[in-house]
């Protein structure tokens, strides 16, 4: 369906990534946010708090991130599209509720504007070191979707995408920004509402008698009902059967947990978004995401000026990891260069997907600033040999 | 509008960030270019030193930071001392001349220095806080980087409506000064001083 | 009250009048013999009948623990959430759909320890929630560990030589934080409890009902306080009804008297009223009412 024009601030704006993310959420139909202040993410909810009473919706500042990350899920079951926004320490606190959202198949969006860690780390400075946490941070087996914008424009566009994927797959979507992208100001074009596609909630049309809250009816994703509609359904974080009732058998556990994972991994190719350039003749492919992709671009440009055959693969979807693409490239390139603002997280995935067919150069950085393009260039040169 | 790296620096309350926002908005919204603004955040950005980086280009900006600024606008001595050595050879330095003593510039770099008493001008217009619009006007006139109409629109679009007229006056005043300014009038005398000190 | 329920209540075949409120396909329940939680559910169901609350708009939210399992047994829209977070979940549910009547039904450990921060903040904000706190003075689901409500010197699995930390007086805590309705009863006081729940349904704002309830398996047995029946006798003998008692006076001890009654019944604007008033005041015509829930569906 098309976006509700009330939430769409059509026009050209010169705003930062945090504000653009908020506008994306509003355009996507988010009418509820629960948050707790934390640098460098707070601007998202500050803007939401200012905007939403004029659009029709609610913002509540909760007492901590545990509260924020479950309040939003209450709102989802009450019928709203909802999200929360945080950064490293708060993201850590939200992990249990990411698991709850995965288990109960609550469609929602968690925005993490990444800063340096561990612990309090570097509150005002960038990192990309929550990438594995986004995938594996809650206990147990489950799958999520994670997107990595690299500009304020993408903070707008991909936030809409994040909400759409959340609804399509009934899954928590991690929106993995970083401090630079969050605080960087650029032009953001917001199209008219009738040009914005919004995925509606997968709401059941079944009668009260027919409806089973976790019966997928042969699909991978069940239909949902909201509280107050008469379905009298039960939702639990316990292992549950198709009726939503707790059922602690290994058989039910196996069926449920595999489906929670498979509904995402089996659609990985469809979910995968990446930007690619010069891959046809490439000897070396630079794989990057978020702000690092823009730093790497300068190194790639210089390398190509020097006659090196360097290609670019920018991950827009980090999870599910686009391993098919990497595997396919690994068969025909010498090496991957993976710069990232962490001590080597997605590089491990690249290496795994490459399966030994091409070498992986992990170009680490502990965060606090971005790479020097020259450092990336040096590794490209080394990898090209 | 080829790729131009600009740093604007001063102290909190001078409208350093707003100046960068206005110029960036002019380039990317009111002209068909691209602009990226980054700034220092956190405790170091509250009061004290304040700095914004602005990249303007006619193609999309990839790397968002200034490596060697083509143009630098400095409105405090601290900012001058900290950032002036970064300036590119042949670059342009614009200073709030009442607040910055230009000393020790490497003559071989052939930097063009322009000064304006922006704070005094702003005060004469009735409000000290519009000094950034004076600076933006001055910048626009002497760099020729951006269409003056676009910048004027960006000023009008970026300030509270009750201060719009005053800011536009400030912009015009700065622009007027910039149209007639010649480089190194400030520097010449200061360079002499620094030579004396060295001697 | 829904028609099917009326029919059911008139039908002689229904053995127990509260049966229509239960997911009978989930019986038997997990609670131990002598446990008081089932009694509270019975009172809750009777309160639903008596207060004529619309069941379709009623949602029940639980946390984790023995009482947390209530959500799984009631034939309502029911949410079994994470440990300690029933109140913030319920807050989101209520704010997203203000037409819902939202009940939080959980235990003392869940609400007052791990969820203690949410308890006081929801009371401060005066979110329109009805909180039923079944207080069995111990962590039961996990095997009898000390709770923030465990009275002095009681023996628990984590204080095998007796507890020594001071405990929370929950009515005092939530009154201080801002609750508009605060009552305490025991599982002996079934009529009073059902009436209190019914009263809470007619209050707007944060209501809190503490139900002192036995855990014969872990609390009573370990402290040599007898079985479920002995506990009922104790509740009968030692409870003193003191409506309007200052909540500072109602702290519990291991074998002393239990002050019960309605302690607080006051009015102050709830969160949504305050929010609405503030936005109308600040934004005037620019304020847009929060949207109806259906807007997210096609």
Coordinates of N, CA, C and O in Angstrom, one line a residue, chain A residues 12-14 43 124 179-180 183-187 291 294-295 297-298 370-371 373, chain B residues 5 21 24-25 28-29 32 35-37 41-44 61-65 67:
Chain A
X12 N 12.9 18.5 -0.4 CA 14.3 18.3 -0.3 C 14.8 18.9 1.0 O 14.5 20.1 1.3
X13 N 15.5 18.2 1.8 CA 15.9 18.6 3.1 C 17.4 18.5 3.2 O 18.0 17.6 2.7
X14 N 18.0 19.4 4.0 CA 19.4 19.3 4.3 C 19.4 18.9 5.8 O 19.4 19.7 6.7
X43 N 18.9 12.0 18.7 CA 18.3 12.9 17.7 C 17.1 12.3 17.0 O 16.2 13.0 16.6
X124 N 30.7 9.5 21.6 CA 30.4 10.5 20.5 C 31.2 10.1 19.2 O 31.2 10.9 18.2
X179 N 27.9 6.4 14.0 CA 27.9 7.8 14.5 C 28.1 8.8 13.3 O 27.4 9.8 13.3
X180 N 29.0 8.4 12.4 CA 29.2 9.4 11.3 C 28.0 9.5 10.4 O 27.6 10.7 10.1
X183 N 25.3 11.5 12.2 CA 25.5 12.9 12.5 C 25.9 13.7 11.2 O 26.1 14.9 11.3
X184 N 26.0 13.0 10.1 CA 26.4 13.7 8.9 C 25.2 14.3 8.2 O 24.1 13.8 8.2
X185 N 25.4 15.6 7.7 CA 24.2 16.3 7.1 C 24.4 16.3 5.6 O 25.5 16.7 5.1
X186 N 23.4 15.9 4.9 CA 23.4 16.0 3.4 C 22.0 16.2 2.9 O 21.0 16.2 3.7
X187 N 21.9 16.3 1.6 CA 20.5 16.5 1.1 C 19.8 15.2 1.2 O 20.3 14.1 0.9
X291 N 29.6 3.8 6.9 CA 30.5 4.9 6.6 C 31.7 4.4 5.9 O 32.3 5.1 5.1
X294 N 32.2 4.6 2.2 CA 32.5 5.9 1.6 C 34.0 6.2 1.7 O 34.5 6.9 0.9
X295 N 34.6 5.7 2.8 CA 36.0 5.9 2.9 C 36.7 5.0 1.9 O 37.7 5.4 1.2
X297 N 35.7 4.0 -0.9 CA 35.5 4.5 -2.2 C 36.6 5.4 -2.7 O 37.1 5.2 -3.9
X298 N 37.2 6.2 -1.8 CA 38.3 7.0 -2.2 C 39.5 6.1 -2.5 O 40.2 6.4 -3.5
X370 N 37.5 7.2 11.3 CA 37.4 6.2 10.1 C 38.8 5.9 9.7 O 39.8 6.4 10.1
X371 N 38.9 4.9 8.8 CA 40.2 4.5 8.2 C 40.8 5.7 7.4 O 40.0 6.5 6.9
X373 N 42.0 6.5 3.9 CA 41.9 5.9 2.6 C 43.2 5.3 2.2 O 43.2 4.2 1.5
Chain B
X5 N 37.0 21.5 -0.3 CA 37.0 21.2 1.2 C 37.1 22.5 2.0 O 38.0 23.3 1.8
X21 N 26.0 24.7 7.6 CA 24.7 24.2 7.2 C 24.1 25.1 6.1 O 23.5 24.6 5.1
X24 N 26.1 24.5 2.9 CA 25.8 23.2 2.4 C 24.4 23.1 1.7 O 24.2 22.5 0.7
X25 N 23.5 23.7 2.4 CA 22.1 23.8 1.9 C 22.1 24.5 0.6 O 21.4 24.1 -0.4
X28 N 23.5 22.2 -2.2 CA 22.8 21.0 -2.5 C 21.3 21.1 -2.7 O 20.7 20.3 -3.4
X29 N 20.7 22.1 -2.1 CA 19.3 22.3 -2.3 C 18.9 23.4 -3.3 O 18.1 23.2 -4.2
X32 N 22.4 22.8 -7.9 CA 22.3 21.4 -8.2 C 23.6 20.6 -7.8 O 24.0 19.7 -8.5
X35 N 26.6 18.4 -1.2 CA 27.4 18.9 0.0 C 27.2 17.9 1.2 O 26.2 17.3 1.3
X36 N 28.3 17.8 1.9 CA 28.3 17.0 3.2 C 28.8 17.8 4.3 O 29.9 18.4 4.2
X37 N 28.1 17.9 5.4 CA 28.6 18.6 6.6 C 28.8 17.5 7.7 O 28.0 16.7 8.0
X41 N 31.1 16.4 17.9 CA 30.0 16.3 18.8 C 30.5 16.0 20.2 O 31.7 15.8 20.4
X42 N 29.7 16.0 21.2 CA 30.0 15.6 22.5 C 30.5 16.8 23.4 O 30.4 17.9 23.0
X43 N 31.1 16.4 24.5 CA 31.5 17.4 25.5 C 32.4 18.5 24.8 O 32.3 19.7 25.1
X44 N 33.2 18.0 23.9 CA 34.2 19.0 23.3 C 33.5 20.0 22.4 O 34.0 21.0 22.0
X61 N 29.5 13.2 -3.0 CA 30.7 13.2 -2.1 C 30.8 11.8 -1.4 O 29.8 11.4 -0.9
X62 N 32.0 11.2 -1.6 CA 32.1 9.9 -0.9 C 32.8 10.1 0.4 O 32.1 10.1 1.4
X63 N 34.1 10.4 0.4 CA 34.8 10.6 1.7 C 34.2 11.9 2.4 O 34.3 13.0 1.7
X64 N 33.7 11.8 3.6 CA 33.0 13.0 4.1 C 33.8 14.0 4.8 O 33.3 15.0 5.3
X65 N 35.1 13.7 5.0 CA 35.9 14.6 5.8 C 36.9 15.5 5.0 O 37.2 15.1 3.9
X67 N 40.4 16.7 4.3 CA 41.8 16.3 4.5 C 42.8 17.5 4.5 O 43.6 17.7 5.4

